[in-house]
mmCIF file of C-alpha atoms and ligand atoms in Angstrom:
data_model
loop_
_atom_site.group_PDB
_atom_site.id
_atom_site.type_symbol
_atom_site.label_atom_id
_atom_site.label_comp_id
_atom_site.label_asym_id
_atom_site.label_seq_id
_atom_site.Cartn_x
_atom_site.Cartn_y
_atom_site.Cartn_z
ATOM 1 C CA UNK A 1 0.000 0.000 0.000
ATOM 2 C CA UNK A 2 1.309 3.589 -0.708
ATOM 3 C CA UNK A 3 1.131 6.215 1.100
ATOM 4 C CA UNK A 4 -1.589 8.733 0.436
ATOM 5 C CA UNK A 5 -0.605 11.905 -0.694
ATOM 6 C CA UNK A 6 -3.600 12.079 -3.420
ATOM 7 C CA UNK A 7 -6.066 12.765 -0.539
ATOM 8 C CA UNK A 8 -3.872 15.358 1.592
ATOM 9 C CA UNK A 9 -5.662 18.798 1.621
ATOM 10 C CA UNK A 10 -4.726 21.078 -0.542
ATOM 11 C CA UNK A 11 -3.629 24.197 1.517
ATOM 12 C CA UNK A 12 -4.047 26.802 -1.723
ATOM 13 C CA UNK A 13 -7.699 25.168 -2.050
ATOM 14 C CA UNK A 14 -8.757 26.422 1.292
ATOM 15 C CA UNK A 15 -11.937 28.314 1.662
ATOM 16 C CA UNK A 16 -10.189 31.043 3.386
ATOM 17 C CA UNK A 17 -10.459 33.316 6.226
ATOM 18 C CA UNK A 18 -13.499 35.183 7.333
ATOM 19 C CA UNK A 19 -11.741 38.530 7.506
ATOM 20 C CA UNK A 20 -9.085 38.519 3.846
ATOM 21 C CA UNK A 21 -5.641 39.338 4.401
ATOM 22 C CA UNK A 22 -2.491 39.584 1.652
ATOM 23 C CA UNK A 23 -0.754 36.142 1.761
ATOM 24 C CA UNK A 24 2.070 35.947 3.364
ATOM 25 C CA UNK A 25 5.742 35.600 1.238
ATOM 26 C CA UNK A 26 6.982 32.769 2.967
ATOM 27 C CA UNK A 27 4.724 31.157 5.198
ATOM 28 C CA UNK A 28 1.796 28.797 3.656
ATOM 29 C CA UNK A 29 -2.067 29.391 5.156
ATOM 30 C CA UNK A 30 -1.612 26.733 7.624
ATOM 31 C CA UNK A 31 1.784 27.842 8.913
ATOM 32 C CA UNK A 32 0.010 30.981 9.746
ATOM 33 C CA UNK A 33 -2.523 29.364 11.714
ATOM 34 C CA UNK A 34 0.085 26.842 13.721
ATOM 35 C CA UNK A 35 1.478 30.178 14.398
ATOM 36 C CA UNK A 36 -1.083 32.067 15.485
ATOM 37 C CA UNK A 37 -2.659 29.393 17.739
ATOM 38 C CA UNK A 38 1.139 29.239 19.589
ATOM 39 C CA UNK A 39 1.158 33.126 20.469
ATOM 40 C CA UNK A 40 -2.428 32.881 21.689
ATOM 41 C CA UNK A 41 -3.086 34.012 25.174
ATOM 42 C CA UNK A 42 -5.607 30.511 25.748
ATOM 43 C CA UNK A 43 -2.808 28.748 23.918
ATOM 44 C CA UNK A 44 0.097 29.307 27.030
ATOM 45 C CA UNK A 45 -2.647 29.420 29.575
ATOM 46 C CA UNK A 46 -3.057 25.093 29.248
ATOM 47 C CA UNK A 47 0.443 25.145 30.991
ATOM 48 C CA UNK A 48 -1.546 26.126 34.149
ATOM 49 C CA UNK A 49 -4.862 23.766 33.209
ATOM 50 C CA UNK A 50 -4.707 20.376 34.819
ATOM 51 C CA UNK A 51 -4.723 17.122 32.527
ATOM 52 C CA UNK A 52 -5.438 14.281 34.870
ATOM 53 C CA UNK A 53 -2.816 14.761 37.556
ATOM 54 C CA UNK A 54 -4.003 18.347 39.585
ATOM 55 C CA UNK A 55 -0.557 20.593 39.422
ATOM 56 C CA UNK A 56 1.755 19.962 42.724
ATOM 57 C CA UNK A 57 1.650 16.320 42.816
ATOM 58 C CA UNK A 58 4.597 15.769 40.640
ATOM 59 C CA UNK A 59 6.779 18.421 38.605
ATOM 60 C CA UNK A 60 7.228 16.081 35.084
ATOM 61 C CA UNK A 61 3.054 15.244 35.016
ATOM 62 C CA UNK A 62 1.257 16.121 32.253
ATOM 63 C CA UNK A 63 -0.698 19.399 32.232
ATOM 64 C CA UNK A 64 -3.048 20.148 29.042
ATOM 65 C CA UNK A 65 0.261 22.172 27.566
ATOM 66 C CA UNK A 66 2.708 19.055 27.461
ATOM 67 C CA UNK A 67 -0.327 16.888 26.618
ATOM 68 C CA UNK A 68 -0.879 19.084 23.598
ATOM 69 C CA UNK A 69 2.666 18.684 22.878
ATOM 70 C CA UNK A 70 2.500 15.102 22.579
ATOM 71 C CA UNK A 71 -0.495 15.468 20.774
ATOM 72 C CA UNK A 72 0.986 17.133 18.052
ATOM 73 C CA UNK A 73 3.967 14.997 18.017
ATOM 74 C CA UNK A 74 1.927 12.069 17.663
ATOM 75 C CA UNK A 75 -0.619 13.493 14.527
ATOM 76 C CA UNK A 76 2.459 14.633 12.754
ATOM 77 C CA UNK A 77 4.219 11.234 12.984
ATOM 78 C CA UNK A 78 0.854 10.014 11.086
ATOM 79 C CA UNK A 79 0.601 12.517 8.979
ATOM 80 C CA UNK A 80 4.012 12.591 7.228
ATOM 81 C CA UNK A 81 3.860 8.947 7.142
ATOM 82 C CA UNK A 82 0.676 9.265 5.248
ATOM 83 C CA UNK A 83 2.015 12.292 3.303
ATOM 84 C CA UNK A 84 -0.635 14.147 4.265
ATOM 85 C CA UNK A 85 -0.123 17.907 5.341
ATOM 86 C CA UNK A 86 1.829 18.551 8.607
ATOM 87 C CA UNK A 87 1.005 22.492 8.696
ATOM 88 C CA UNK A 88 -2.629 21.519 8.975
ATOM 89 C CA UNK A 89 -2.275 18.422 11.433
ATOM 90 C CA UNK A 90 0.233 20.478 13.403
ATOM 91 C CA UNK A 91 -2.225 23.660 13.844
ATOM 92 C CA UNK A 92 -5.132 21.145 14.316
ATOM 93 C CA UNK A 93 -3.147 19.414 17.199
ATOM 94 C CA UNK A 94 -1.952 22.570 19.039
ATOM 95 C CA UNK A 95 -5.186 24.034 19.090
ATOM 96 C CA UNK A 96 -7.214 21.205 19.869
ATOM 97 C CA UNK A 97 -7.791 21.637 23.490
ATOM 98 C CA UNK A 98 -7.100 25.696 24.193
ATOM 99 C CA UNK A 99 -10.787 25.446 24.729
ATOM 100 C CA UNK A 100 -10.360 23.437 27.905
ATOM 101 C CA UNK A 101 -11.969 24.961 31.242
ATOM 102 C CA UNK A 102 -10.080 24.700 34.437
ATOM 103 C CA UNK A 103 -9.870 21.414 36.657
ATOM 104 C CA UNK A 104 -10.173 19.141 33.141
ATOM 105 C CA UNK A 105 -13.671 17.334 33.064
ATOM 106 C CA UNK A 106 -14.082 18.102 36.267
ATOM 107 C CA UNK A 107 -14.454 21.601 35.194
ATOM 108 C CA UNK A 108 -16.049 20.538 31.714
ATOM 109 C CA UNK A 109 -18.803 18.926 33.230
ATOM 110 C CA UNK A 110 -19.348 21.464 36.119
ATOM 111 C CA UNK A 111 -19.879 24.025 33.949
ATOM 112 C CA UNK A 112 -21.983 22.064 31.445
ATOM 113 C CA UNK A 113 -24.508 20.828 34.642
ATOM 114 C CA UNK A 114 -24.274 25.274 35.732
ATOM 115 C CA UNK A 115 -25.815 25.897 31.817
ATOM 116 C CA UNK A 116 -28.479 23.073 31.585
ATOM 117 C CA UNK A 117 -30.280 24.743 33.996
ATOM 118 C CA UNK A 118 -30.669 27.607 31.625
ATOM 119 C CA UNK A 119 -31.391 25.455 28.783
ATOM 120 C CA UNK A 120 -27.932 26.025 27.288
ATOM 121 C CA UNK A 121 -24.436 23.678 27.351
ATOM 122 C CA UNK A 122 -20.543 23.837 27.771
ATOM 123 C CA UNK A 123 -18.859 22.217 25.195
ATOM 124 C CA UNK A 124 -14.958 22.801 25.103
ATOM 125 C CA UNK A 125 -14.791 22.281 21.029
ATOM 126 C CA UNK A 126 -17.452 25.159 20.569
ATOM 127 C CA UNK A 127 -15.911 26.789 23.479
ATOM 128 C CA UNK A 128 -12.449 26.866 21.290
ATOM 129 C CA UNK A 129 -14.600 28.320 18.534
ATOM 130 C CA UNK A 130 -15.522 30.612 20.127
ATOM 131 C CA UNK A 131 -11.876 31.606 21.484
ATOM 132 C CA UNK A 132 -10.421 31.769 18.023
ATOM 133 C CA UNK A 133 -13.201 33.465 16.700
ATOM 134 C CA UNK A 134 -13.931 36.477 19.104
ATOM 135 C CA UNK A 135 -12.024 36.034 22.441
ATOM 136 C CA UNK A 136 -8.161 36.452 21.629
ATOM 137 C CA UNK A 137 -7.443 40.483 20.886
ATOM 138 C CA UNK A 138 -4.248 40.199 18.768
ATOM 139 C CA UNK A 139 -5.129 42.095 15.723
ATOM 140 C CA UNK A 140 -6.419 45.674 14.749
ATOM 141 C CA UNK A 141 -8.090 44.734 11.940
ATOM 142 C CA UNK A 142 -10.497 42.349 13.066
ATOM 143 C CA UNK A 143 -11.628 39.903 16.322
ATOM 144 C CA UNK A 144 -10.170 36.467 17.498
ATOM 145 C CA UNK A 145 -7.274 35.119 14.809
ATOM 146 C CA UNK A 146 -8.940 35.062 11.717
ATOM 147 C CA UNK A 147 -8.231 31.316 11.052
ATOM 148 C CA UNK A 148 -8.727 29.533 7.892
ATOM 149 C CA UNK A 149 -12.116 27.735 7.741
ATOM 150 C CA UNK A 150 -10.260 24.482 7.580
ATOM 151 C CA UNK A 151 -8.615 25.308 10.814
ATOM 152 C CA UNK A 152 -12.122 26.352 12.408
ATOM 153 C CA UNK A 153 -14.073 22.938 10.905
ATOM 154 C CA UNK A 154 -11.692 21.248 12.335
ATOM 155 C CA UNK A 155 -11.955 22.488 15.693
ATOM 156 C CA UNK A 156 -15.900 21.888 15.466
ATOM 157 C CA UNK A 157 -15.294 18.492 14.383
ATOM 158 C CA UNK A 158 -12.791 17.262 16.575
ATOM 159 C CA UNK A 159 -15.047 14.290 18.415
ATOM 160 C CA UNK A 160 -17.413 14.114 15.944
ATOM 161 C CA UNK A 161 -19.023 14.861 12.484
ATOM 162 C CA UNK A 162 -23.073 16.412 12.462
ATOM 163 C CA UNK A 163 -25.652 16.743 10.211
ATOM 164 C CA UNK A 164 -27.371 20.117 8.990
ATOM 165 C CA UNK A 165 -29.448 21.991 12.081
ATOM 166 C CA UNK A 166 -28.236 19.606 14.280
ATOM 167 C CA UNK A 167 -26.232 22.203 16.100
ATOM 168 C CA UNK A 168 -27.060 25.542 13.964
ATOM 169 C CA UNK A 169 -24.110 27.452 15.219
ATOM 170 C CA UNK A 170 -22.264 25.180 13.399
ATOM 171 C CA UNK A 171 -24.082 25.409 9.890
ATOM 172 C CA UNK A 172 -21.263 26.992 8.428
ATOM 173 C CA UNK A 173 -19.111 24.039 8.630
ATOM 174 C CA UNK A 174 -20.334 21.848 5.770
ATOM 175 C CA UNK A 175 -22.347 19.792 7.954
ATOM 176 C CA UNK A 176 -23.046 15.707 6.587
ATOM 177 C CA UNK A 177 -19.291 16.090 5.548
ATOM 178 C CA UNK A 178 -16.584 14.256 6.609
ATOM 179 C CA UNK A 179 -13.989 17.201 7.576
ATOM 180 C CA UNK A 180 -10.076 16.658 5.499
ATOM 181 C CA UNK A 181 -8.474 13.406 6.535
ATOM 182 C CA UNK A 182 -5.409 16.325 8.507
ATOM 183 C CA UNK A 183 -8.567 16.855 10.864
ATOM 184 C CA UNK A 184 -10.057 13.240 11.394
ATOM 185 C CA UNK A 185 -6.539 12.280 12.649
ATOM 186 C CA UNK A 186 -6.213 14.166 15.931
ATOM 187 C CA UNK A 187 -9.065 12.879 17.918
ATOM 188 C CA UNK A 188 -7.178 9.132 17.421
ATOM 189 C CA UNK A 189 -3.910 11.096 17.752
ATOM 190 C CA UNK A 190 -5.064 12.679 21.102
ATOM 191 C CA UNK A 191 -6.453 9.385 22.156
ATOM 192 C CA UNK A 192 -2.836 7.894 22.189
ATOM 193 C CA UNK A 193 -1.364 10.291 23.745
ATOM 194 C CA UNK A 194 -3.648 10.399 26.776
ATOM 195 C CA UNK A 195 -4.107 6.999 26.946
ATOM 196 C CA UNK A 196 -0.203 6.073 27.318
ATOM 197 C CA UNK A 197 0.530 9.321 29.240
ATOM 198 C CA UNK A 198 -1.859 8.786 31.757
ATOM 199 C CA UNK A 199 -1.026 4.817 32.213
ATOM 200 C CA UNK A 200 3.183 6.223 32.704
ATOM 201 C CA UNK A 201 1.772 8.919 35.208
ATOM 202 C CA UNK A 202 -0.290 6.931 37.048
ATOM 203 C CA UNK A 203 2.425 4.069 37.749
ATOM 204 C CA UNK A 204 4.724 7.320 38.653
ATOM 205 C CA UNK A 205 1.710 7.802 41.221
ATOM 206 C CA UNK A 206 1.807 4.611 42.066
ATOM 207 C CA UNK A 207 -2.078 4.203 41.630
ATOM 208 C CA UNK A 208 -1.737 0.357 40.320
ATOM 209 C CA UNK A 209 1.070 -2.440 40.468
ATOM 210 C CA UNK A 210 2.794 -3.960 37.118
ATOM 211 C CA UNK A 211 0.541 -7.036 37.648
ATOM 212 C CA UNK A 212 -3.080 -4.907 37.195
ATOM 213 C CA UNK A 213 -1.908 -3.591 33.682
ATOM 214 C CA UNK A 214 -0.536 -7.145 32.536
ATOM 215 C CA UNK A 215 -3.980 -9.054 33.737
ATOM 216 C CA UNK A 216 -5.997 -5.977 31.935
ATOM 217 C CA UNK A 217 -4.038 -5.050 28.641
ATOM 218 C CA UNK A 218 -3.010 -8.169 26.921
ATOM 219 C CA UNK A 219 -0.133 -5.887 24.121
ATOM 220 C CA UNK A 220 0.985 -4.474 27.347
ATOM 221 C CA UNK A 221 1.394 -7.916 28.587
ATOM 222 C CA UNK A 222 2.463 -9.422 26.275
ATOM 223 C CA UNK A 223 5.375 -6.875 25.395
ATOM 224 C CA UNK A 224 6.428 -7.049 29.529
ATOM 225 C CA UNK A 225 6.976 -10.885 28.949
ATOM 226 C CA UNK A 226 9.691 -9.762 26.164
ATOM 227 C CA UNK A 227 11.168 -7.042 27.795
ATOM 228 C CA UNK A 228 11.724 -9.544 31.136
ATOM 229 C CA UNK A 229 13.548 -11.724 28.734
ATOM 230 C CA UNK A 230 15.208 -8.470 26.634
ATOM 231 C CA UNK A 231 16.374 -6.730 29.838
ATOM 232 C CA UNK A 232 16.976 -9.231 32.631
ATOM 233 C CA UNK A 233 18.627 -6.835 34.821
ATOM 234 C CA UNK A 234 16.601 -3.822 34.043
ATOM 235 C CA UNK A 235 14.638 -2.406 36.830
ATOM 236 C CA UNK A 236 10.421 -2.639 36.559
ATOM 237 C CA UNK A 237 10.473 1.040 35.796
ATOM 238 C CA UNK A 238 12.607 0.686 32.851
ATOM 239 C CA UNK A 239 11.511 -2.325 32.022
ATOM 240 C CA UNK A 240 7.665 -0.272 32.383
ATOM 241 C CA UNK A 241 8.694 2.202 30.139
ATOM 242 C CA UNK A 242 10.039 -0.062 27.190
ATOM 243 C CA UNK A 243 6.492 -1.407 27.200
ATOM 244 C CA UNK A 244 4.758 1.963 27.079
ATOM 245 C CA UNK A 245 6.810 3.447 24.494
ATOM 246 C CA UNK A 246 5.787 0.041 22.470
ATOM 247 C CA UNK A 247 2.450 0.793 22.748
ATOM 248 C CA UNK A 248 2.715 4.018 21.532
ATOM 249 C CA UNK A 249 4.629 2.773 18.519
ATOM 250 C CA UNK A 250 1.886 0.071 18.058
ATOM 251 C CA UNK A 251 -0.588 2.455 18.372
ATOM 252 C CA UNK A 252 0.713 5.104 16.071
ATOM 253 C CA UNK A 253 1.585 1.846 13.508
ATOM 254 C CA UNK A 254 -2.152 1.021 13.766
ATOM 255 C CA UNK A 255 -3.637 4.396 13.308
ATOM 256 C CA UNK A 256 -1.329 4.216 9.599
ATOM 257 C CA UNK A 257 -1.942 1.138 8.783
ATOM 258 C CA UNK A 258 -5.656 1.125 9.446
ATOM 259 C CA UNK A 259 -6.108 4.602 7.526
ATOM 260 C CA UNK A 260 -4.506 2.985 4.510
ATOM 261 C CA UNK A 261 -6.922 0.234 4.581
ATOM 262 C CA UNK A 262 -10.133 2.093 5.061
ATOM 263 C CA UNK A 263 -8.763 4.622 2.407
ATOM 264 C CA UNK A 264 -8.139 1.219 -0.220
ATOM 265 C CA UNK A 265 -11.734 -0.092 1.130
ATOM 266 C CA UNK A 266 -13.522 2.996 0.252
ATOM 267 C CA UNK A 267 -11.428 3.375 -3.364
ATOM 268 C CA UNK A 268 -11.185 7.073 -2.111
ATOM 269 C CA UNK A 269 -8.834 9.248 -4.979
ATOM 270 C CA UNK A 270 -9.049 12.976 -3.667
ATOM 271 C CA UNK A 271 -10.128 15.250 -0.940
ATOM 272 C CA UNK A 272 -13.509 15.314 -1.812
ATOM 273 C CA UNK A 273 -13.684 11.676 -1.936
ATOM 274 C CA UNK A 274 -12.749 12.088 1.734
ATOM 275 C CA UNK A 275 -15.327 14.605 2.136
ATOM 276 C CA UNK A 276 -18.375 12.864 0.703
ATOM 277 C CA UNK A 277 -17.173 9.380 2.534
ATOM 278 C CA UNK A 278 -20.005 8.536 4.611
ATOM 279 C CA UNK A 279 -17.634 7.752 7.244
ATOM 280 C CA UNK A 280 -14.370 8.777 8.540
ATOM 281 C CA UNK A 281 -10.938 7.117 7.358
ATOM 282 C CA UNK A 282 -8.664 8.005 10.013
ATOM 283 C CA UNK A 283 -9.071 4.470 12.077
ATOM 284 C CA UNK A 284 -6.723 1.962 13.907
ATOM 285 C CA UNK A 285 -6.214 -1.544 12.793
ATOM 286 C CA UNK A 286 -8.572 -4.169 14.733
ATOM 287 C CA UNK A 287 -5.764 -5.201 16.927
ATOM 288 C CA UNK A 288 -3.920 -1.824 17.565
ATOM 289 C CA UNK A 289 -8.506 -0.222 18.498
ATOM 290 C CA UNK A 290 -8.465 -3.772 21.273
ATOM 291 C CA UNK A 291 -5.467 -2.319 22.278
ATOM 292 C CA UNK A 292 -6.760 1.485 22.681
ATOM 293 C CA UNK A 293 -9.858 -0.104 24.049
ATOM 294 C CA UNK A 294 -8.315 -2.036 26.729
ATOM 295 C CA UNK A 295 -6.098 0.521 28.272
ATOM 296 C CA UNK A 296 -8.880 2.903 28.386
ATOM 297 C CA UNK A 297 -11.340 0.299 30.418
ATOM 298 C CA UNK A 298 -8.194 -0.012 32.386
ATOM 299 C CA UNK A 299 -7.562 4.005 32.897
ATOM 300 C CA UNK A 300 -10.872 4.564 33.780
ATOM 301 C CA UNK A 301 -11.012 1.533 36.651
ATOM 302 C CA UNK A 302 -7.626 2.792 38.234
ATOM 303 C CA UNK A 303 -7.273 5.978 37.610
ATOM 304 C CA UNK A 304 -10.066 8.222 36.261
ATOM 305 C CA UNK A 305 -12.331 6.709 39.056
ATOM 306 C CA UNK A 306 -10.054 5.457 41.755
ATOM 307 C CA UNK A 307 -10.914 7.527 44.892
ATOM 308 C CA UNK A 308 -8.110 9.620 44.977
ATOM 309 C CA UNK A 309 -8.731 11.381 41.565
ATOM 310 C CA UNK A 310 -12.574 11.317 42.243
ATOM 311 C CA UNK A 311 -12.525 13.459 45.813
ATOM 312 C CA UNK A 312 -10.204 15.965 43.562
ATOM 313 C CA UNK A 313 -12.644 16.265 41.024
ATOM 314 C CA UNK A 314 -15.573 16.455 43.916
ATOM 315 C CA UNK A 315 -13.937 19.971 45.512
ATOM 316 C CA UNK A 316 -12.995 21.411 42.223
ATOM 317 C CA UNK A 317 -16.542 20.759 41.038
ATOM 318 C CA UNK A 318 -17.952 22.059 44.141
ATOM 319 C CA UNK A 319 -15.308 26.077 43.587
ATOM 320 C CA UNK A 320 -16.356 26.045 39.979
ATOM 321 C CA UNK A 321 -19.539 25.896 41.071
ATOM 322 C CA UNK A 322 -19.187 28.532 44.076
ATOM 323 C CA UNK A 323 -17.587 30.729 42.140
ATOM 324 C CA UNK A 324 -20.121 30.567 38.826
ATOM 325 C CA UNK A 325 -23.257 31.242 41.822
ATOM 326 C CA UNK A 326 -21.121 34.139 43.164
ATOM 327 C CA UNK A 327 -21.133 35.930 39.648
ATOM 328 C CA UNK A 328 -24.330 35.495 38.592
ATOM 329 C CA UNK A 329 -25.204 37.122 41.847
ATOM 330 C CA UNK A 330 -22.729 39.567 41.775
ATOM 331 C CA UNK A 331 -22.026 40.105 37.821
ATOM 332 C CA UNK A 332 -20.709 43.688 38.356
ATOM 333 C CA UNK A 333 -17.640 41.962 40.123
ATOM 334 C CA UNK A 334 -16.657 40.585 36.919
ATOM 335 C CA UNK A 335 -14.005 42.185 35.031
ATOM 336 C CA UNK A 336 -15.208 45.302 33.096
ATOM 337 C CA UNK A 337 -14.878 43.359 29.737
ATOM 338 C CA UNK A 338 -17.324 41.026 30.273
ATOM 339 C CA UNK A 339 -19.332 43.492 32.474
ATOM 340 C CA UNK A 340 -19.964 45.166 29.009
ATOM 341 C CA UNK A 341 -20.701 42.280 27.507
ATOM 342 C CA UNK A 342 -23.687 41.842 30.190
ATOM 343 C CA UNK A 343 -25.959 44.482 27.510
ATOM 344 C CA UNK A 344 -26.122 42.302 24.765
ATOM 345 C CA UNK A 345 -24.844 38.287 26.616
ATOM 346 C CA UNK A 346 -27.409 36.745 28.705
ATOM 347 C CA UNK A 347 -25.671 36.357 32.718
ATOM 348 C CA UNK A 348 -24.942 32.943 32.718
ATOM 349 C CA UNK A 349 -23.097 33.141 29.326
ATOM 350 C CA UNK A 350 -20.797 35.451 30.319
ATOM 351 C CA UNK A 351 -19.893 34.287 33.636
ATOM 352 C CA UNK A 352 -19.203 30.582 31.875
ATOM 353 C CA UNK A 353 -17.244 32.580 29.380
ATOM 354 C CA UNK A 354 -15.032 33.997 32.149
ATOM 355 C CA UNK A 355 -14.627 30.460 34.218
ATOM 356 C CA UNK A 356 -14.375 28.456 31.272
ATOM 357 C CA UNK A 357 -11.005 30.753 30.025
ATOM 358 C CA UNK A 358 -9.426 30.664 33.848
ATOM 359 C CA UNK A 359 -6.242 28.871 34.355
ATOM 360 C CA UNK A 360 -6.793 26.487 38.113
ATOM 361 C CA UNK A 361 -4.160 28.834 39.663
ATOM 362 C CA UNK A 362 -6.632 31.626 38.611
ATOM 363 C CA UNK A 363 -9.902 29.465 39.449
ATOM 364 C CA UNK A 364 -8.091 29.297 42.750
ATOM 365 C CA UNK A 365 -7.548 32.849 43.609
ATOM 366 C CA UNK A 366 -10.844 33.801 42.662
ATOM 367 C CA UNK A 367 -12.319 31.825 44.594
ATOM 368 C CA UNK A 368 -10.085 32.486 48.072
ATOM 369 C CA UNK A 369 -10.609 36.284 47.168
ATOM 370 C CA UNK A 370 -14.128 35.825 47.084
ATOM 371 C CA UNK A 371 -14.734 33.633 50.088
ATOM 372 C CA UNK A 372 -12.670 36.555 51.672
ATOM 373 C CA UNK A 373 -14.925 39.030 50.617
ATOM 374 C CA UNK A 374 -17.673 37.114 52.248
ATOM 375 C CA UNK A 375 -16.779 35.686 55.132
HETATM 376 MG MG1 LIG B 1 -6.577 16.396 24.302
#
């Protein structure tokens, strides 16, 4: 099988940007965007937005900045393999999660539980949108970064595709259309990321022995057995961290290899091909998705639920939610930005605006200074 450069997007076929600008001499669309995302202020604020591990347990965890780093890292591997186009994967990757609120799902899911009781939802994709497309102040000339609209569908369909007026905000991004195969990747590439990061932080935090993993994830097991006989004298950590950087190879190897097969199956020639698809390409192979599958049922057992990790997520569910009653009482104490904003935003929109773009180390202030002013 080759590789498959006929259905990489074309970047000087782009729909362009909602506000036109003069190209640049040297740098391609795409670039721009990568570049843009990287000097954005919600961009360096996931170095202070937890991941899994809350900040202070351990100085070489994963916060949502490194994550994204590995993200990227990860999509581009699969992307040049595939010849597809790195400028587009790379923005894609580093952008993918700027719309994160504070304290992870935690956070995600506090805030979405504050706006169903006003009929509304958090969402951290639309949230993103929304970022790029009115929140960051950069430019003179016009509001958020002006992104290309491949940049922007992307970000609406990172988890998953939608039909026309199924979410109307979204209209605009040919909806019962697959988005370019660049975009499909990252939610698989983000997927393998997590899913090995977490497993090598969580043995760090000593949340489960060698022996859970082995009974639970039979590649994982199955690799340890070789490495035992590989490195007889190596210590379990190393020995640990052989396996996981196999998985991640297998991983990546099955997100290629299973995107070259479902691109053969579908006899797929071009970009629109990919477009009109009725289903997405970007896929692992059977063995490497049991694989994926299995340390994920595994994750969420030890980790994502153990007790330790739940009680965290219980108190910073309980100052989101403090802090988001405390504003919509109080809405004149928020900034004077969003205080404006009050004439033509409805309340509870503006105060999940504000919470949703805090760092934890700013969640956390807030809330002491406003327990202070209380009490
Ligand atoms: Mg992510």
């Amino acid at each position: 099988m080759t590789a498959l450069g006929r259905l990489r997007f074309p970047v000087g076929r782009g729909l362009g940007r909602r506000y036109p600008e003069l190209p640049h001499p040297y740098r391609n669309e795409f670039q721009r965007d990568r570049d843009r995302i990287i000097h954005s202020h919600a961009f360096r604020r996931m170095e202070n937005k937890t991941q899994v591990f809350p900040a202070g347990i351990s100085d070489h965890f994963r916060n949502r900045l490194t994550h994204t780093i590995e993200v990227s890292q990860v999509a581009r591997t699969v992307a040049s393999a595939l010849d597809l186009d790195e400028d587009l994967t790379e923005a894609l990757s580093l952008g993918h999660d700027i719309g994160h609120p504070p304290f992870a799902h935690a956070g995600e899911e506090e805030l979405d539980r504050q706006m169903r009781r006003f009929g509304e939802r958090f969402d951290h994709n639309l949230h993103a949108l929304r970022i790029v497309e009115s929140f960051e102040h950069r430019y003179a000339s016009f509001p958020g970064l002006n992104l290309t609209f491949e940049v922007r569908e992307g970000i609406a369909k990172h988890s998953h595709d939608f039909e026309t007026g199924e979410s109307p905000a979204l209209d605009e991004y040919l909806p019962g259309l697959r988005p370019p195969l660049e975009a499909q990747l990252i939610d698989l590439a983000d997927e393998i990321a997590y899913n090995t990061a977490d497993l090598d932080d969580a043995y760090s935090a000593g949340m489960f022995e060698i022996s859970d993993v082995r009974n639970a994830v039979s590649e994982f097991d199955k690799r340890y057995e070789a490495a035992e006989v590989q490195f007889p004298g190596a210590t379990g950590r190393e020995r640990f961290q052989e396996v996981v950087r196999g998985l991640v190879d297998e991983l990546v190897s099955g997100l290629v290899q299973g995107t070259l097969q479902a691109a053969a199956d579908a006899g797929v020639n071009n970009p629109d091909d990919v477009r009109q698809c009725p289903r997405r390409l970007a896929c692992f192979m059977l063995s490497s998705h049991a694989t994926n599958r299995q340390l994920k049922q595994f994750l969420h057992h030890f980790v994502y639920f153990s007790e330790p990790l739940a009680e965290e997520r219980r108190r910073s569910a309980g100052m989101l939610a403090e802090l988001f009653e405390f504003y919509l009482a109080n809405p004149g104490k928020l900034p004077e930005n969003y205080v404006e904003s009050l004439a033509v935003t409805p309340t509870h929109r503006v105060v999940c605006d504000y919470i949703a773009g805090m760092t934890d180390g700013f969640l956390l202030r807030c809330f002491q200074q406003v327990l202070s002013a209380r009490y």
